[in-house]
Tab-separated table of C-alpha atoms in Angstrom:
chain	number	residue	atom	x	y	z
A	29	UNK	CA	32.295	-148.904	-50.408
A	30	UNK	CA	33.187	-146.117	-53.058
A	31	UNK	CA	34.242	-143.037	-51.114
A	32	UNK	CA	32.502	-139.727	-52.626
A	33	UNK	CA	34.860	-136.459	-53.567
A	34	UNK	CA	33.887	-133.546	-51.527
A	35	UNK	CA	34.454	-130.535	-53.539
A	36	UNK	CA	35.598	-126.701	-52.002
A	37	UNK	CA	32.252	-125.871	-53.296
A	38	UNK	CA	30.133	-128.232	-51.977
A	39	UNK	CA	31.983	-128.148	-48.506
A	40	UNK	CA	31.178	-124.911	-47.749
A	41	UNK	CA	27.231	-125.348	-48.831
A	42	UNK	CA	27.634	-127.853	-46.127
A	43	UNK	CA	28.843	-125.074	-43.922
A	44	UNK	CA	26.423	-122.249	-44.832
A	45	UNK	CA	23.343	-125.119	-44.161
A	46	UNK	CA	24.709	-126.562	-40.810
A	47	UNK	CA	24.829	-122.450	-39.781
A	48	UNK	CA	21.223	-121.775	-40.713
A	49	UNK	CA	20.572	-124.737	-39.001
A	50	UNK	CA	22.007	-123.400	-35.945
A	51	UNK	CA	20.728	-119.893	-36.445
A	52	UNK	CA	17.602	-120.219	-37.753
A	53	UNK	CA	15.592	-121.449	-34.718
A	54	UNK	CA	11.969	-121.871	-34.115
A	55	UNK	CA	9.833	-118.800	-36.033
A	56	UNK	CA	7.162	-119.327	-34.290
A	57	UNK	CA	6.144	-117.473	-30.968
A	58	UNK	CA	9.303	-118.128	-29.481
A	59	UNK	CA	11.888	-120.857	-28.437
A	60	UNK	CA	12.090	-121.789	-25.153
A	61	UNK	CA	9.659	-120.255	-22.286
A	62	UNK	CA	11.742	-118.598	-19.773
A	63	UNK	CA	15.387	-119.033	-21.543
A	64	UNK	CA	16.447	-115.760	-21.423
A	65	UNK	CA	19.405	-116.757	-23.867
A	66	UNK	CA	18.893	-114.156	-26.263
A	67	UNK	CA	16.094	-115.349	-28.253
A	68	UNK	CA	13.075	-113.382	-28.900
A	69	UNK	CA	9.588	-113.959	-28.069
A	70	UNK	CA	6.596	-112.497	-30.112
A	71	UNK	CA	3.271	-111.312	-28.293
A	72	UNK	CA	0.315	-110.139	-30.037
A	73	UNK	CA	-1.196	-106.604	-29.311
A	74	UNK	CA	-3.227	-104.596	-30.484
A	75	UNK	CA	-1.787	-101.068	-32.762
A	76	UNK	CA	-5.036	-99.380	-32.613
A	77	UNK	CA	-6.031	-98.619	-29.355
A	78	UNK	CA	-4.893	-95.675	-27.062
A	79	UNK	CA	-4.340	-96.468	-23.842
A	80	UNK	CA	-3.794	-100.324	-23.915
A	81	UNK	CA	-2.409	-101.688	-27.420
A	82	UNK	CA	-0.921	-98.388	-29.752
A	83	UNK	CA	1.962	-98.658	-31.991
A	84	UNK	CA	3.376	-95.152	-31.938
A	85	UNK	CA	4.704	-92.267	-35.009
A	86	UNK	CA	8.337	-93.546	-34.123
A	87	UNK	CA	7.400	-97.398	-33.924
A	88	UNK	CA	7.533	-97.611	-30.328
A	89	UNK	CA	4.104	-99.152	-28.222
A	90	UNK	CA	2.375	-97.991	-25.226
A	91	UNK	CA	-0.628	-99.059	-23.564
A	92	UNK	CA	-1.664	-100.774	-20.335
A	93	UNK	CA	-1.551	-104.140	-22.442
A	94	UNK	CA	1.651	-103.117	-23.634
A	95	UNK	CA	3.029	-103.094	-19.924
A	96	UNK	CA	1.581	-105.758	-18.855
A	97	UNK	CA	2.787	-108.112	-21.723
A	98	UNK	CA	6.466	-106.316	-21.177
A	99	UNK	CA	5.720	-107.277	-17.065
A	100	UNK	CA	5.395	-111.306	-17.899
A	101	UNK	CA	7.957	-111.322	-20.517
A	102	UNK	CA	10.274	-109.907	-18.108
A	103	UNK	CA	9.094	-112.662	-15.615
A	104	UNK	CA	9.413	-115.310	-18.363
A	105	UNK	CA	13.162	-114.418	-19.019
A	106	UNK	CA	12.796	-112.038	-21.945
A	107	UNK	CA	14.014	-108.416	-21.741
A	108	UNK	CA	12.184	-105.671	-23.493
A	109	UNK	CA	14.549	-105.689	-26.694
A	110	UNK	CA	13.772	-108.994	-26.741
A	111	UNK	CA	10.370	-108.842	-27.493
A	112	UNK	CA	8.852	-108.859	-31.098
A	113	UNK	CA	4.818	-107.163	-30.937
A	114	UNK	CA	2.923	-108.529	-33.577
A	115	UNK	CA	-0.292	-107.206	-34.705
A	116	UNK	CA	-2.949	-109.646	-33.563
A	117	UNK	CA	-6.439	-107.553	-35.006
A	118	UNK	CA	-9.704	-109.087	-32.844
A	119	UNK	CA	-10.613	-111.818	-35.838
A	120	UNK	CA	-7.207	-113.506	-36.218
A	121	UNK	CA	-6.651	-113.780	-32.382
A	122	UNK	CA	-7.202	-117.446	-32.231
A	123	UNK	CA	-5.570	-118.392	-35.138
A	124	UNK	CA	-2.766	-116.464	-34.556
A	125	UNK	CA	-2.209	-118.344	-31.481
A	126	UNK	CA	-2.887	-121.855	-33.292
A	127	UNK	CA	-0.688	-120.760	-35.827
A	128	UNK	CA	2.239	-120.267	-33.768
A	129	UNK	CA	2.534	-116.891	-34.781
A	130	UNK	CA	2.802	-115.533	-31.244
A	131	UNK	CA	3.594	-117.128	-27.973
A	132	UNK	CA	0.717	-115.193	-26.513
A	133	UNK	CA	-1.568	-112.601	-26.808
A	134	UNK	CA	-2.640	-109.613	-24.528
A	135	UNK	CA	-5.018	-107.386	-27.091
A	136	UNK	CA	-8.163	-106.760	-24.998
A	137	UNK	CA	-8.938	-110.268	-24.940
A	138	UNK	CA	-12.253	-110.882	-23.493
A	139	UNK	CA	-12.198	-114.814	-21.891
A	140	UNK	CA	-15.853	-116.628	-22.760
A	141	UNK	CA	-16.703	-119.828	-23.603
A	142	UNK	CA	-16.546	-120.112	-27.034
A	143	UNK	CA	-12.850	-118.092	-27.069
A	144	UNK	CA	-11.836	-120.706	-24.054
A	145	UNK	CA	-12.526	-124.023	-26.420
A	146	UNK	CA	-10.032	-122.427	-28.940
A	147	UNK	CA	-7.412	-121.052	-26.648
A	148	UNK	CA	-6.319	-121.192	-23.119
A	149	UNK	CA	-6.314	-118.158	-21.129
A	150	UNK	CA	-4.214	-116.804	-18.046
A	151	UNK	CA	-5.637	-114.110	-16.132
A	152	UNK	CA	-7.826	-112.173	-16.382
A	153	UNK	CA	-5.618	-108.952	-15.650
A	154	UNK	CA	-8.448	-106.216	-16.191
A	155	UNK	CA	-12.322	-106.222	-15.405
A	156	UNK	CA	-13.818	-103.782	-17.801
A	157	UNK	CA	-17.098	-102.978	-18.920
A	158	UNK	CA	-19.034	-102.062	-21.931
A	159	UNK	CA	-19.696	-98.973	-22.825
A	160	UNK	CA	-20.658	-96.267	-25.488
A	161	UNK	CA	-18.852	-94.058	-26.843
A	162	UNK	CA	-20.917	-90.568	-28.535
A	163	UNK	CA	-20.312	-87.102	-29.329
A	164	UNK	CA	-20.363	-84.690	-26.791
A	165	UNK	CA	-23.569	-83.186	-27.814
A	166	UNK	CA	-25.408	-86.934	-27.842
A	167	UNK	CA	-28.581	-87.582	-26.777
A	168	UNK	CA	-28.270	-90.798	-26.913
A	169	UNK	CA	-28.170	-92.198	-22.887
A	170	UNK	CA	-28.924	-95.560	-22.683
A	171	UNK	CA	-28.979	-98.748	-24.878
A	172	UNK	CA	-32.398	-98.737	-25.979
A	173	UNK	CA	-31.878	-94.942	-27.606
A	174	UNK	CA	-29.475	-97.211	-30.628
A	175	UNK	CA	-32.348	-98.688	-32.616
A	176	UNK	CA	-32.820	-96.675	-35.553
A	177	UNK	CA	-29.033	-95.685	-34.937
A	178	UNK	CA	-25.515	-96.744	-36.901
A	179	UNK	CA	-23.552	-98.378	-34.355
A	180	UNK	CA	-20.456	-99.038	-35.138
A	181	UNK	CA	-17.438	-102.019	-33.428
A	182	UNK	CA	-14.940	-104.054	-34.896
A	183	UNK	CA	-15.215	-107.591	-37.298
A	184	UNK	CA	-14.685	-110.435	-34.402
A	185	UNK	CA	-15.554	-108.448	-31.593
A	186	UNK	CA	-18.613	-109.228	-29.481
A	187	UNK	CA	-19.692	-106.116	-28.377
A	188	UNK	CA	-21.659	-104.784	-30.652
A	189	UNK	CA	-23.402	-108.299	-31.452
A	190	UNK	CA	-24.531	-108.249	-27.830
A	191	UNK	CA	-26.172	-104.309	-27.881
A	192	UNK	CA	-27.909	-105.703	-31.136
A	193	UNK	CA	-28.748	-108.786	-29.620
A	194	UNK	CA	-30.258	-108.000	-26.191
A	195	UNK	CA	-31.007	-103.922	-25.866
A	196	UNK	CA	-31.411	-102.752	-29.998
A	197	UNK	CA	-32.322	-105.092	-32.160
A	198	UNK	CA	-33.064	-102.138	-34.682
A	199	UNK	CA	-29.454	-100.907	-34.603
A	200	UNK	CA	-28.144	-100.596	-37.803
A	201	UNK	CA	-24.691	-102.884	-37.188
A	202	UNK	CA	-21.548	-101.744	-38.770
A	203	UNK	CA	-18.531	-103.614	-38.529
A	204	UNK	CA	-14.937	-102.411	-39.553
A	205	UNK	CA	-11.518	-103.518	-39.260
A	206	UNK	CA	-10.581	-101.326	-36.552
A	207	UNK	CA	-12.002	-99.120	-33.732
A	208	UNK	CA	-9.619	-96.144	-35.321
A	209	UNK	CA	-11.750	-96.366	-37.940
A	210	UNK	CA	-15.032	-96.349	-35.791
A	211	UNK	CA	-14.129	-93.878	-34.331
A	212	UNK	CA	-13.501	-91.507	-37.713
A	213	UNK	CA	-17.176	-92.498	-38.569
A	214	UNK	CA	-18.529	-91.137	-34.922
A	215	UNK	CA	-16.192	-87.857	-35.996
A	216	UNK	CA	-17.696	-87.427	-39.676
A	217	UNK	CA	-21.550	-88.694	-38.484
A	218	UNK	CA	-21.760	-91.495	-40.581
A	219	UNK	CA	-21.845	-93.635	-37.297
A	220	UNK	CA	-23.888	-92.529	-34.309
A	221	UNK	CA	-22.170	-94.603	-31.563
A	222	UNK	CA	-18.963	-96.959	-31.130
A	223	UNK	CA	-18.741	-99.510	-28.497
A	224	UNK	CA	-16.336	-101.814	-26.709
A	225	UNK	CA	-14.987	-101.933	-23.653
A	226	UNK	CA	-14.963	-98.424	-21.253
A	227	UNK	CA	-10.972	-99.347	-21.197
A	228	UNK	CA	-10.868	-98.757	-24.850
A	229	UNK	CA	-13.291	-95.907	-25.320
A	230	UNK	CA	-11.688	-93.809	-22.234
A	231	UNK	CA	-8.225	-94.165	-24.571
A	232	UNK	CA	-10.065	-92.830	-27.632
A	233	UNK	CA	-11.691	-89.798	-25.980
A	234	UNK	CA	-8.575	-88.793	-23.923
A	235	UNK	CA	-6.572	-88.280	-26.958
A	236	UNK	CA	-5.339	-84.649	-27.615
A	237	UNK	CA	-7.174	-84.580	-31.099
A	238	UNK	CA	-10.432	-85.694	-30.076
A	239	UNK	CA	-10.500	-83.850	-26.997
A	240	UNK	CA	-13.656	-82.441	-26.230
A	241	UNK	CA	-15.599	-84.009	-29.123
A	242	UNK	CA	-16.492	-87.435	-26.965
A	243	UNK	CA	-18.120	-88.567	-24.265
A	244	UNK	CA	-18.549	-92.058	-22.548
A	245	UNK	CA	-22.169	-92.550	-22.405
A	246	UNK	CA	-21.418	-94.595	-18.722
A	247	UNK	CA	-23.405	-98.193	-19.242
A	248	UNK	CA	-21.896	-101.476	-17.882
A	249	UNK	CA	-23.323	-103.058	-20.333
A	250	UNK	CA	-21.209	-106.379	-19.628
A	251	UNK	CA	-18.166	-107.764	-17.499
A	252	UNK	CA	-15.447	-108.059	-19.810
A	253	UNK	CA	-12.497	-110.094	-18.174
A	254	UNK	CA	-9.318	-109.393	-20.082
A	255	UNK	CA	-7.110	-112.225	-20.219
A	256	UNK	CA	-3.931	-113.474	-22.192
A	257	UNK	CA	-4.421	-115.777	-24.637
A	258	UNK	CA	-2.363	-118.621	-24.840
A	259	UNK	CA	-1.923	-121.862	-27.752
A	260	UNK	CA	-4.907	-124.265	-26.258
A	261	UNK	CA	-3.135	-126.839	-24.489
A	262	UNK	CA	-0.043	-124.800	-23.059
A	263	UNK	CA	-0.913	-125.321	-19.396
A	264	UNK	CA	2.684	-124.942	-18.753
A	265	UNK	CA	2.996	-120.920	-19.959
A	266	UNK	CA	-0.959	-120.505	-18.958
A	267	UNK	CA	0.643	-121.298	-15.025
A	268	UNK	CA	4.218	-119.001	-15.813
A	269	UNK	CA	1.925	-116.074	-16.741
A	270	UNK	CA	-0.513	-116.448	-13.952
A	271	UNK	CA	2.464	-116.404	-11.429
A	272	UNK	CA	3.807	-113.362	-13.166
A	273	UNK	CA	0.768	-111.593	-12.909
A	274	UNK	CA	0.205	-112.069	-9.180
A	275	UNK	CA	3.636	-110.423	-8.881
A	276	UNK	CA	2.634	-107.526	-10.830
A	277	UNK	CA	-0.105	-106.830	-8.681
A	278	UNK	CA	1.220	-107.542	-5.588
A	279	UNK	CA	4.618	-105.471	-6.255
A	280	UNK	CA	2.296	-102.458	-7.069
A	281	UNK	CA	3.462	-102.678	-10.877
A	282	UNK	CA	-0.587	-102.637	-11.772
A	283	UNK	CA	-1.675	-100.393	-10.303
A	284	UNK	CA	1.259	-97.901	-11.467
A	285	UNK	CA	0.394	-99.284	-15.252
A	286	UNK	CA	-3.218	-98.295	-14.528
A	287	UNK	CA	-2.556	-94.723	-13.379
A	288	UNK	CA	-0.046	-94.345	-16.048
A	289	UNK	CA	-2.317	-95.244	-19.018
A	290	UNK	CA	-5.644	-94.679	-17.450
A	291	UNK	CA	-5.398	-91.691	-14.986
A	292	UNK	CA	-5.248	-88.922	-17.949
A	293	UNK	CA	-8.963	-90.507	-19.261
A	294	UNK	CA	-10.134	-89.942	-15.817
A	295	UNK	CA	-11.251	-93.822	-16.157
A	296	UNK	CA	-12.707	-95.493	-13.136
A	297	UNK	CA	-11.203	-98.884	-12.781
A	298	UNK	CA	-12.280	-101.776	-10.711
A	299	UNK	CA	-9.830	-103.677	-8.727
A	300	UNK	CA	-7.187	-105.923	-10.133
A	301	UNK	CA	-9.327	-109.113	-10.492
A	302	UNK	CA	-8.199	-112.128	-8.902
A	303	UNK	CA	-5.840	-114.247	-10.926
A	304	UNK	CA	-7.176	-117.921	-12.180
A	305	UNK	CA	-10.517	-117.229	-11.375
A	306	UNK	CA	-11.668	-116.723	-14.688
A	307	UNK	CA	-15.219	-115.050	-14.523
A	308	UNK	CA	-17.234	-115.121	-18.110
């Protein structure tokens, strides 16, 4: 068998390939669940919502969501400078997770059936409800008083299909790519009323530069279970998170997350939900 020369230059190619090799790793979510050996683990948030998902002036996040996804990373061996957030806007949650882009996702995510036969879901960590948010000087008090109205939520969330569905069919239905931006439309007038979840409005209205100029108009107008989205068919993290979120609760950790992001919104909050019984 002819033996091939191996030239200086073509040794260390080999050398530089075999170390991205090495280096390089999975880019997807993350490598290993739980490894704790230094590598990183992406989770999907939200960037746009005071109060649970908000990416900062200085590039920091805060947010209940925020604490709880830093809670089970913690639990699942990753420390907090370990963890990469990743945008995850309401309309690319599912195929961010399909993707691989994230190991999972903890962005206000709502658990009902048609989410749950694209994704798996621990949880749910949060029962909230939907609400309206209005100026101050509103009249608008219930669900019915929308039809005629511009109501405004997000592209891929529910809630605003369901006030247009089943209270005012005669709302005029905006949709944009994020609730900041609803919420500038309520400020200028070109909306009349945002909604989502009370979680998410209470965030909005508590901030120092809209203080004052809001108002939560106080409907449940739905059970929203928040739960972490996981790739379908990862039963294995689904169960890792589910055990980490127990803990949280039963260490106190949620409710101190609650107060912390919550309590300045003077937001009523129901009960940590009971983990694994996912409610739709």
């Amino acid at each position: 068998m002819k033996l091939r020369k191996v030239t200086a230059a073509s040794a260390a190619a080999l050398v530089l390939a075999l170390t991205a090799t090495a280096c390089g790793g999975d880019d997807s979510g993350s490598s290993d669940t739980g490894s704790g050996s230094g590598d990183k683990i992406k989770v999907g948030i939200k960037y746009d919502q005071p109060g649970l998902g908000l990416k900062e002036p200085d590039g920091s996040f805060s947010g209940f969501d925020v604490d709880v996804a830093t809670y089970v990373a913690k639990e699942l061996g990753y420390e907090p400078d370990q963890i990469e957030f990743v945008e995850t806007k309401s309309a690319d949650r599912e195929n961010a997770l399909a993707r691989g882009d994230v190991k999972f996702i903890a962005a206000t995510y709502s658990i009902n059936d048609e989410r749950a036969k694209k994704v798996d879901f621990a949880g749910p960590y949060l029962l909230a409800h939907q609400d309206l948010l209005v100026k101050a000087d509103s009249d608008i008090a219930e669900g019915t008083d929308l039809n005629g109205k511009n109501l405004c939520s997000v592209t891929g969330s529910t809630s605003a299909q369901n006030v247009k569905d089943e209270i005012a069919p005669k709302a005029n239905l905006k949709e944009l790519s994020g609730y900041s931006e609803c919420v500038s439309g309520l400020q200028s007038g070109s909306v009349d009323a945002l909604t989502t979840d009370d979680s998410i409005l209470a965030g909005f209205a508590a901030q120092e530069q809209y203080k004052g100029q809001f108002k939560l108009a106080g409907l449940k107008l739905s059970n929203e279970n928040y739960g972490i989205g996981v790739k379908k068919g990862d039963t294995e993290t689904v169960n890792k998170i589910n055990d980490a979120l127990e803990k949280m609760v039963s260490d106190g950790s949620w409710d101190t997350a609650v107060k912390n992001n919550f309590g300045p919104a003077n937001y009523k909050n129901e009960p940590a939900p009971k983990i694994g019984n996912i409610v739709k």
